[in-house]
Amino acid sequence: PFNEYKLNFGKSKEACLNYIQEAVLQKQWKRAAEFLTSYAEALEKDFSKGPSCPSEIIWRIGTEILCHHPHSSMREFSSFIEQMKTLAIKRYLKVCLEHSFHLLCNGMIDEASQNLSLAVSWRFGEQSILQDKEMKLIQAYEGLLDYYRWSKQKNVLLERGEDEYEDLSVEREMHSYFRKAALNLKEIIQVPGVWDIFVQCYVDLLEFYGDNEEARQVLKEYAYNSKFPSNPNAHVYLYQFLKRHGESKKSLISVLKILHDLVPSHELMIDFNTMLQKSKKRRNRRLGLEVIFAVLDYAGWKENMKAWSCLARQVKQIVSSEKHLDWIKQEWNYRKDWWPAFHFSHYLAKRNWQENESLSYEKALVAGILLGKDCKYFRYVSKQGCTAQVKRFQTLKKFVHKHSPIYLRTSG
Amino acid sequence: MEFPDTLFPSYFGAGPPQGQGGPAVAAGWGEHGQVLGTSRGCHKAKVMFVPQHGGMGESWEPADAAAVPLLPPNTSCSIPQLVPQDILYHSFLRRKLSMDKPGPLLDFTKQLSHFFVDHPEDAFGSLGQLLHKNFHLGDSRVKKEVRDNTIRMTALMEEINRLEARRGCPWKRLICRLRWFAHLSRDWLFEVPLGLLGDSVHEELQLQWTRLLFDDSLTGGALAWLPPEDGARAGHLVYPGGEAMNRLYFQEVVLDKLPRARGSPAEFELNGRIQQVATARSDGKDFVGIRSDYHCGVWRVPGRAGAAPTPLQVIHTRVPASCLTVSPHLPGELTVCTQGGSIYLWNVETGLQRLRHDPQTMFFRDHSPWRWSDFTAHPRVLSFADRTGLQCLDARAPERCHFDLFKVGEEARCQQGERVMLPMYLGRAHPSQHLVTTQFSMYVVDERLPLVPVLKWLHMMKAPPLFAHLSPGDAGRSHKLLLGASLTQEMLLLQYQGERRGVQSACQLVGPPQKLHSISSCLEHFRTQLPHHHHLLQQRLGVPAAGMAAVLKEDGRQESLLVFQLSEAGDVFYQRLTHEERCASPKPSPVVPSKATALRYRRWLKGLSEHCRDPPQHSYPPTRGQKRLFTRKELQTLEGHSALHRQARQQMRQAMLEGGRIQHWDLPDSQTSAVPQPPEPEQDTDTLSTRLTAAWAGDWNQWWEKRSSFYKAQRQRALQERRRRQKRGRRWQGLSASFTSSLTYQSELSELSGTDPPPSPVLPGAGSPPRHSPPPSLELDEGLLSSQSLHSRGIPKERRKTLRDYLGLQAEGPPESLEFPRSQDSQLCIPSSQSQRSSASQTRRKRPRMGF
């Protein structure tokens, strides 16, 4: 009979949970709250130790309901969470972290900070790997909050700096925030992960105190350590850092080259292309053409004016000088079977002309040179342009007709 | 599109998944995941934090109480869904077999026997022709000259039929002739090698069983919405229908306040069940890809209104295709995956190009042959998925250029046992983002940051999501993502956002996820049905979902989201969600359907029930034909008898014409019992059975004495003596005792007269056979049924029992029971053997009670 009781109890528990889930998923918060109360009451009679963890269920559902319930308040929320912290002892750190997040999102930064420092001092039995990770995250967020306090003090000092009034206590406070923040942030960014915000803050701290070498080291580690995921932002931060500190073109190019290999569609590729175009080296200019062609392979850049004008300018330059036509030929070879349908269809010509005349101009120029003067896109746009008597379209037509033999050489 | 300048923090691990996952019912709630501060290092004093989950989203409220039928029911679909009972052993055999093998047991023998019955030509065709001369069919006797090498099949058939009739009978024995024939022909009669056939049947059964548990052939869904050209109010719904879901329909649907179908749909008949309908718009034209198991086709639908869809090309695959997606970049380009690891790029102009063939899964070993592929931000780069993860490969150099996009493992913080269910390119919301759903979670991954999902949420759905639909939001608005499961019909609406104040930001899940109505939810809004109709309706509405589509509609200032859902039976339902402003107080969701929707329910039900009213012929209960029971002549002779005869005959004829029952047997005497006579137990006709019965009853000795003719005379004497004693005894007994004995007699009589031929060994030497000499007083009352009267009317022996049974079943009470208040004088006519038997039967009845 005890087994049967357990079975029936389990069944009714499950049914109750299903009701709660249904109500929460249909945003019936009051109903869900009622169900949850009776669920919690029913659990008091439960002596079985099943694998499911009701305390975590109550924490999760309760939090969800209290976040959306029309009559819930921050105080109620906090008192609920405090209860949960003692109930779900194994998830204590997680509950603390989530509580701090909730406070942070509601602008209660000081309370969140208190919460985090309480959590840091918590000890219970042996720490699991998961708890270790959670503890590190808690410390990192603590460091982040310290960083924000530091930055606030710094701003206060900077504003007062001109008054030549030295407030030593503010400065001392600021430095103590720096030490705490730097310590905590440094810890987490050594573990593989995506730590954009922590890295940025840490580098900002280091830069302020002039420790550029350490900052560079941190950024390089973040970008190039193979244990870390290939995060484009890591390369962007390094590039921005080097640029800020006036590093040589060569090192900037090498950073961006790696980014190009990883993410050819990154928005920095336009800067990269401009940089390469300005370079005197033939190899770099060749790379520039490759970069801009690659950017335009991606759907996200399809109607990007900047990218098309970059390409148009370069193509025009090469055609006018009649040097390095083989560069165009090579790039075109990879794309000639699908670019016409992707970029230069009749439908797109019509739409581009209607929506963005300048874009259609740049594209028509590229189309006229790559596909010859008979291509649909060029013919439609130049015809429309000439009918509308826009001067640049007339020059465009002349230019393409003049250089039409080029097409034969590039397409062959 | 820019890459967000700061991402939410997350750990990055490698290797197999470690996580166990939280409680499944609540795993997705109560977490903000991570937070990001938004004014780093600026001179602003205030820092704002945004959460990864649980930010403010838009409010979408259901406008209907339940899903509403959009189109009339797919009445041609009457093939019932496969249910576990069809292919699993149940009853005692299951219990017996499951002793040594736990888990479901496939009913293999039933399927195999179905094969021989359903495909006799394939199973025995040519051997049957060869042996044609040796098999004699027909009632006539086999001629003497060919008797040596001819078998009379009619007799064999009769035996088989008899065997069939006695199915489940505990005394069933295999007739020796059948046994002999089976032994003789076991090895050569089947043309199909039995072992091979058995293997195939078993394999198919296993396949059906796994499909019943989880059918991944429906992945992607078979419902699609083709949006109208800008400004128009009517789009097209593409869906399968027909008996086997093999007809493709393009139905124009007008988006008024309530969506409605306009005109009749364009229809194409295909030779396979449509599993998936995939669409994409490129160059202003819609391309519709259709996947069935062995064929994939592509249609083009011009954007302008009223233009007819044109079929472009069909390909045939040797192994079932598991995926078909249409390129959003290049017109007429698709990708096809087949089970077992091939991926093809299919261009309508240039044909098929195989990019990869690898029967092994990518990241770790998984038995599923399911493969999927989709397009990416780069028109030449395709994503390729199996249950273990996603890879991106360049179609120009598929072997060299590829990278891992998503891995079931610690990289995405997956759970143990997690598997990819459906990947989808989210290009319309963001050109480099993809959705990956597993049975536990949904992930948004970015091609530029491979392996680390930019968004993860545990969806808590009861069945794995096989359908997904994206409604991209404009600048600053959230993207609406719908996830749909097949088996449970669940649909979940999520919102996510990757942009803040015009700048690309890290992906956030906003607003609470929301459950939409399922098709089966509308059951309660149909008017009350008869229980079995209700059950049918419930079954119909509860079949798994087969597809999902949605359209965002703007009506002045009111925005609404229309969600269509297709069931496996081919019915299309819809529901509306309306966008509510934040400040407005939330409207309570409707509980009762509006008038217009109530009308739709009524119409739909009418459409369904009109079709269901004529069930297929074979579902009638078997009835006996009038012609087979009586010949014309017999019926004529019956006429001209008593009024009772005429009345009975009339009623019976009437009932037979209507195919109904004789509801009340209008007899002058109303002392009839309502309970029909229980079927009579099979009589043992052979000596062994009688002997065993006698032994069981305890008077085996008696039987032996009866049996030997040596004691014949002695027995007669004993009988006479006994009868005398009985008579004496009865005089002393009260009326009640005589009543019970008459009852016994009565049942004995019916047992005897009902059997043909009667048990021979118990016949006494003297006296007439009992069945021909019922007590004379019986004849008047029982007139219609007594053997003698039937005999006198020329009804042959064989049919008497049939007729008696028939009347016994049809009448409200067995006519025999009319004889309850039998007077004592009838006792005088009890034949000796019967009284003996009756006493035997009495002891038989008492025995158990005495014994225990």
mmCIF file of C-alpha atoms in Angstrom, chain A residues 3-196:
data_model
loop_
_atom_site.group_PDB
_atom_site.id
_atom_site.type_symbol
_atom_site.label_atom_id
_atom_site.label_comp_id
_atom_site.label_asym_id
_atom_site.label_seq_id
_atom_site.Cartn_x
_atom_site.Cartn_y
_atom_site.Cartn_z
ATOM 1 C CA ASN A 3 4.139 1.776 -2.882
ATOM 2 C CA GLU A 4 0.706 2.407 -4.276
ATOM 3 C CA TYR A 5 0.451 5.566 -2.264
ATOM 4 C CA LYS A 6 3.793 6.644 -3.608
ATOM 5 C CA LEU A 7 2.714 5.878 -7.130
ATOM 6 C CA ASN A 8 -0.511 7.803 -6.794
ATOM 7 C CA PHE A 9 1.267 10.631 -5.106
ATOM 8 C CA GLY A 10 3.777 10.740 -7.899
ATOM 9 C CA LYS A 11 1.004 10.796 -10.453
ATOM 10 C CA SER A 12 -0.861 13.630 -8.815
ATOM 11 C CA LYS A 13 2.378 15.545 -8.408
ATOM 12 C CA GLU A 14 3.044 15.171 -12.083
ATOM 13 C CA ALA A 15 -0.467 16.236 -12.979
ATOM 14 C CA CYS A 16 -0.144 19.274 -10.758
ATOM 15 C CA LEU A 17 3.128 20.217 -12.407
ATOM 16 C CA ASN A 18 1.523 19.867 -15.800
ATOM 17 C CA TYR A 19 -1.237 22.237 -14.747
ATOM 18 C CA ILE A 20 1.324 24.729 -13.525
ATOM 19 C CA GLN A 21 3.290 24.466 -16.723
ATOM 20 C CA GLU A 22 0.167 24.940 -18.796
ATOM 21 C CA ALA A 23 -0.843 28.004 -16.824
ATOM 22 C CA VAL A 24 2.601 29.591 -16.946
ATOM 23 C CA LEU A 25 2.888 28.956 -20.674
ATOM 24 C CA GLN A 26 -0.468 30.612 -21.194
ATOM 25 C CA LYS A 27 0.552 33.564 -19.039
ATOM 26 C CA GLN A 28 -2.143 32.871 -16.455
ATOM 27 C CA TRP A 29 0.047 33.977 -13.582
ATOM 28 C CA LYS A 30 -2.565 34.044 -10.841
ATOM 29 C CA ARG A 31 -3.777 30.577 -11.675
ATOM 30 C CA ALA A 32 -0.222 29.295 -11.800
ATOM 31 C CA ALA A 33 0.525 30.859 -8.426
ATOM 32 C CA GLU A 34 -2.457 29.093 -6.876
ATOM 33 C CA PHE A 35 -1.375 25.777 -8.331
ATOM 34 C CA LEU A 36 2.162 26.272 -7.140
ATOM 35 C CA THR A 37 0.973 26.966 -3.607
ATOM 36 C CA SER A 38 -1.004 23.750 -3.505
ATOM 37 C CA TYR A 39 1.910 21.902 -5.070
ATOM 38 C CA ALA A 40 4.219 23.140 -2.343
ATOM 39 C CA GLU A 41 1.671 22.193 0.309
ATOM 40 C CA ALA A 42 1.308 18.736 -1.153
ATOM 41 C CA LEU A 43 5.061 18.288 -1.078
ATOM 42 C CA GLU A 44 5.081 18.624 2.665
ATOM 43 C CA LYS A 45 3.451 15.210 2.808
ATOM 44 C CA ASP A 46 6.004 13.727 0.455
ATOM 45 C CA PHE A 47 8.495 11.477 2.152
ATOM 46 C CA SER A 48 9.867 9.846 -0.960
ATOM 47 C CA LYS A 49 13.277 10.794 -2.165
ATOM 48 C CA GLY A 50 12.884 10.730 -5.893
ATOM 49 C CA PRO A 51 15.442 11.857 -8.413
ATOM 50 C CA SER A 52 13.446 14.982 -9.205
ATOM 51 C CA CYS A 53 14.331 17.970 -7.142
ATOM 52 C CA PRO A 54 11.186 19.784 -6.067
ATOM 53 C CA SER A 55 13.096 22.652 -4.509
ATOM 54 C CA GLU A 56 14.593 23.555 -7.850
ATOM 55 C CA ILE A 57 11.198 23.245 -9.522
ATOM 56 C CA ILE A 58 9.644 25.560 -6.965
ATOM 57 C CA TRP A 59 12.477 28.019 -7.293
ATOM 58 C CA ARG A 60 12.279 28.109 -11.075
ATOM 59 C CA ILE A 61 8.530 28.298 -11.391
ATOM 60 C CA GLY A 62 8.155 30.645 -8.454
ATOM 61 C CA THR A 63 10.697 33.044 -9.897
ATOM 62 C CA GLU A 64 8.992 32.968 -13.270
ATOM 63 C CA ILE A 65 5.602 33.668 -11.739
ATOM 64 C CA LEU A 66 6.862 36.427 -9.457
ATOM 65 C CA CYS A 67 8.616 38.106 -12.390
ATOM 66 C CA HIS A 68 5.331 38.429 -14.260
ATOM 67 C CA HIS A 69 2.589 38.368 -11.655
ATOM 68 C CA PRO A 70 0.757 41.707 -11.757
ATOM 69 C CA HIS A 71 0.687 42.032 -7.962
ATOM 70 C CA SER A 72 4.184 40.927 -7.089
ATOM 71 C CA SER A 73 6.698 43.335 -5.626
ATOM 72 C CA MET A 74 10.453 43.388 -5.342
ATOM 73 C CA ARG A 75 10.211 42.737 -1.621
ATOM 74 C CA GLU A 76 8.113 39.654 -2.055
ATOM 75 C CA PHE A 77 10.490 38.469 -4.706
ATOM 76 C CA SER A 78 13.483 38.884 -2.426
ATOM 77 C CA SER A 79 11.860 37.130 0.503
ATOM 78 C CA PHE A 80 10.886 34.236 -1.771
ATOM 79 C CA ILE A 81 14.423 33.950 -3.043
ATOM 80 C CA GLU A 82 15.843 34.049 0.481
ATOM 81 C CA GLN A 83 13.659 31.061 1.335
ATOM 82 C CA MET A 84 14.782 29.312 -1.796
ATOM 83 C CA LYS A 85 18.421 29.825 -0.937
ATOM 84 C CA THR A 86 18.031 27.719 2.161
ATOM 85 C CA LEU A 87 15.731 25.208 0.507
ATOM 86 C CA ALA A 88 17.696 24.561 -2.672
ATOM 87 C CA ILE A 89 21.003 24.314 -0.870
ATOM 88 C CA LYS A 90 22.751 22.535 -3.720
ATOM 89 C CA ARG A 91 21.881 25.310 -6.118
ATOM 90 C CA TYR A 92 22.638 28.057 -3.625
ATOM 91 C CA LEU A 93 25.194 29.759 -5.819
ATOM 92 C CA LYS A 94 22.972 29.600 -8.867
ATOM 93 C CA VAL A 95 20.053 31.051 -6.939
ATOM 94 C CA CYS A 96 22.281 33.828 -5.608
ATOM 95 C CA LEU A 97 23.618 34.627 -9.036
ATOM 96 C CA GLU A 98 20.160 34.737 -10.551
ATOM 97 C CA HIS A 99 18.919 36.886 -7.705
ATOM 98 C CA SER A 100 21.737 39.346 -8.328
ATOM 99 C CA PHE A 101 20.889 39.403 -12.026
ATOM 100 C CA HIS A 102 17.319 40.218 -11.166
ATOM 101 C CA LEU A 103 18.408 43.030 -8.887
ATOM 102 C CA LEU A 104 20.821 44.360 -11.502
ATOM 103 C CA CYS A 105 18.173 44.385 -14.215
ATOM 104 C CA ASN A 106 15.942 46.359 -11.888
ATOM 105 C CA GLY A 107 18.662 48.901 -11.274
ATOM 106 C CA MET A 108 19.394 47.830 -7.682
ATOM 107 C CA ILE A 109 23.121 47.606 -8.121
ATOM 108 C CA ASP A 110 24.143 47.994 -4.469
ATOM 109 C CA GLU A 111 21.824 45.241 -3.311
ATOM 110 C CA ALA A 112 23.122 43.020 -6.057
ATOM 111 C CA SER A 113 26.665 43.699 -4.989
ATOM 112 C CA GLN A 114 25.879 42.805 -1.385
ATOM 113 C CA ASN A 115 24.232 39.655 -2.569
ATOM 114 C CA LEU A 116 27.253 38.669 -4.610
ATOM 115 C CA SER A 117 29.715 39.257 -1.793
ATOM 116 C CA LEU A 118 27.553 37.169 0.525
ATOM 117 C CA ALA A 119 27.580 34.378 -2.016
ATOM 118 C CA VAL A 120 31.357 34.509 -2.365
ATOM 119 C CA SER A 121 31.809 33.746 1.316
ATOM 120 C CA TRP A 122 29.419 30.784 1.209
ATOM 121 C CA ARG A 123 30.826 27.351 1.864
ATOM 122 C CA PHE A 124 28.982 24.072 1.887
ATOM 123 C CA GLY A 125 30.624 20.709 1.678
ATOM 124 C CA GLU A 126 32.844 19.905 -1.212
ATOM 125 C CA GLN A 127 32.550 22.116 -4.243
ATOM 126 C CA SER A 128 31.460 20.441 -7.454
ATOM 127 C CA ILE A 129 32.842 21.508 -10.815
ATOM 128 C CA LEU A 130 29.596 23.283 -11.542
ATOM 129 C CA GLN A 131 29.731 25.166 -8.264
ATOM 130 C CA ASP A 132 33.325 26.079 -8.935
ATOM 131 C CA LYS A 133 32.306 27.601 -12.248
ATOM 132 C CA GLU A 134 29.429 29.434 -10.637
ATOM 133 C CA MET A 135 31.705 30.780 -7.936
ATOM 134 C CA LYS A 136 34.119 32.117 -10.550
ATOM 135 C CA LEU A 137 31.256 33.815 -12.355
ATOM 136 C CA ILE A 138 30.037 35.378 -9.124
ATOM 137 C CA GLN A 139 33.499 36.743 -8.496
ATOM 138 C CA ALA A 140 33.704 38.047 -12.032
ATOM 139 C CA TYR A 141 30.409 39.874 -11.716
ATOM 140 C CA GLU A 142 31.588 41.264 -8.419
ATOM 141 C CA GLY A 143 34.662 42.486 -10.233
ATOM 142 C CA LEU A 144 32.484 44.000 -12.905
ATOM 143 C CA LEU A 145 30.489 45.945 -10.349
ATOM 144 C CA ASP A 146 33.713 47.099 -8.742
ATOM 145 C CA TYR A 147 34.876 48.243 -12.150
ATOM 146 C CA TYR A 148 31.724 50.311 -12.584
ATOM 147 C CA ARG A 149 32.311 51.888 -9.183
ATOM 148 C CA TRP A 150 35.904 52.575 -10.125
ATOM 149 C CA SER A 151 34.834 54.145 -13.366
ATOM 150 C CA LYS A 152 32.345 56.332 -11.510
ATOM 151 C CA GLN A 153 35.044 57.552 -9.113
ATOM 152 C CA LYS A 154 37.388 58.098 -12.006
ATOM 153 C CA ASN A 155 34.836 60.311 -13.707
ATOM 154 C CA VAL A 156 34.354 62.254 -10.488
ATOM 155 C CA LEU A 157 38.082 62.788 -10.255
ATOM 156 C CA LEU A 158 38.437 63.712 -13.900
ATOM 157 C CA GLU A 159 35.737 66.293 -13.579
ATOM 158 C CA ARG A 160 37.371 67.771 -10.519
ATOM 159 C CA GLY A 161 40.872 67.357 -11.884
ATOM 160 C CA GLU A 162 40.988 70.837 -13.297
ATOM 161 C CA ASP A 163 40.123 72.403 -9.955
ATOM 162 C CA GLU A 164 43.442 71.071 -8.711
ATOM 163 C CA TYR A 165 41.589 69.896 -5.687
ATOM 164 C CA GLU A 166 42.907 66.604 -4.538
ATOM 165 C CA ASP A 167 40.540 64.394 -2.714
ATOM 166 C CA LEU A 168 42.708 61.659 -1.406
ATOM 167 C CA SER A 169 39.933 59.531 0.006
ATOM 168 C CA VAL A 170 38.146 59.360 -3.340
ATOM 169 C CA GLU A 171 41.353 58.461 -5.029
ATOM 170 C CA ARG A 172 42.159 55.819 -2.475
ATOM 171 C CA GLU A 173 38.730 54.366 -2.809
ATOM 172 C CA MET A 174 39.122 54.303 -6.540
ATOM 173 C CA HIS A 175 42.388 52.439 -6.312
ATOM 174 C CA SER A 176 40.924 49.883 -3.954
ATOM 175 C CA TYR A 177 38.098 49.290 -6.432
ATOM 176 C CA PHE A 178 40.696 48.872 -9.121
ATOM 177 C CA ARG A 179 42.582 46.256 -7.140
ATOM 178 C CA LYS A 180 39.458 44.273 -6.351
ATOM 179 C CA ALA A 181 38.116 44.494 -9.863
ATOM 180 C CA ALA A 182 41.412 43.635 -11.507
ATOM 181 C CA LEU A 183 41.904 40.613 -9.295
ATOM 182 C CA ASN A 184 38.478 39.170 -9.946
ATOM 183 C CA LEU A 185 38.402 39.934 -13.651
ATOM 184 C CA LYS A 186 41.837 38.549 -14.269
ATOM 185 C CA GLU A 187 40.758 35.272 -12.741
ATOM 186 C CA ILE A 188 37.913 34.528 -15.084
ATOM 187 C CA ILE A 189 39.467 35.619 -18.356
ATOM 188 C CA GLN A 190 42.061 32.913 -18.008
ATOM 189 C CA VAL A 191 39.382 30.261 -18.250
ATOM 190 C CA PRO A 192 38.264 29.467 -21.832
ATOM 191 C CA GLY A 193 35.037 31.230 -22.617
ATOM 192 C CA VAL A 194 33.391 34.283 -24.081
ATOM 193 C CA TRP A 195 34.310 37.099 -21.701
ATOM 194 C CA ASP A 196 33.906 40.177 -23.885
#
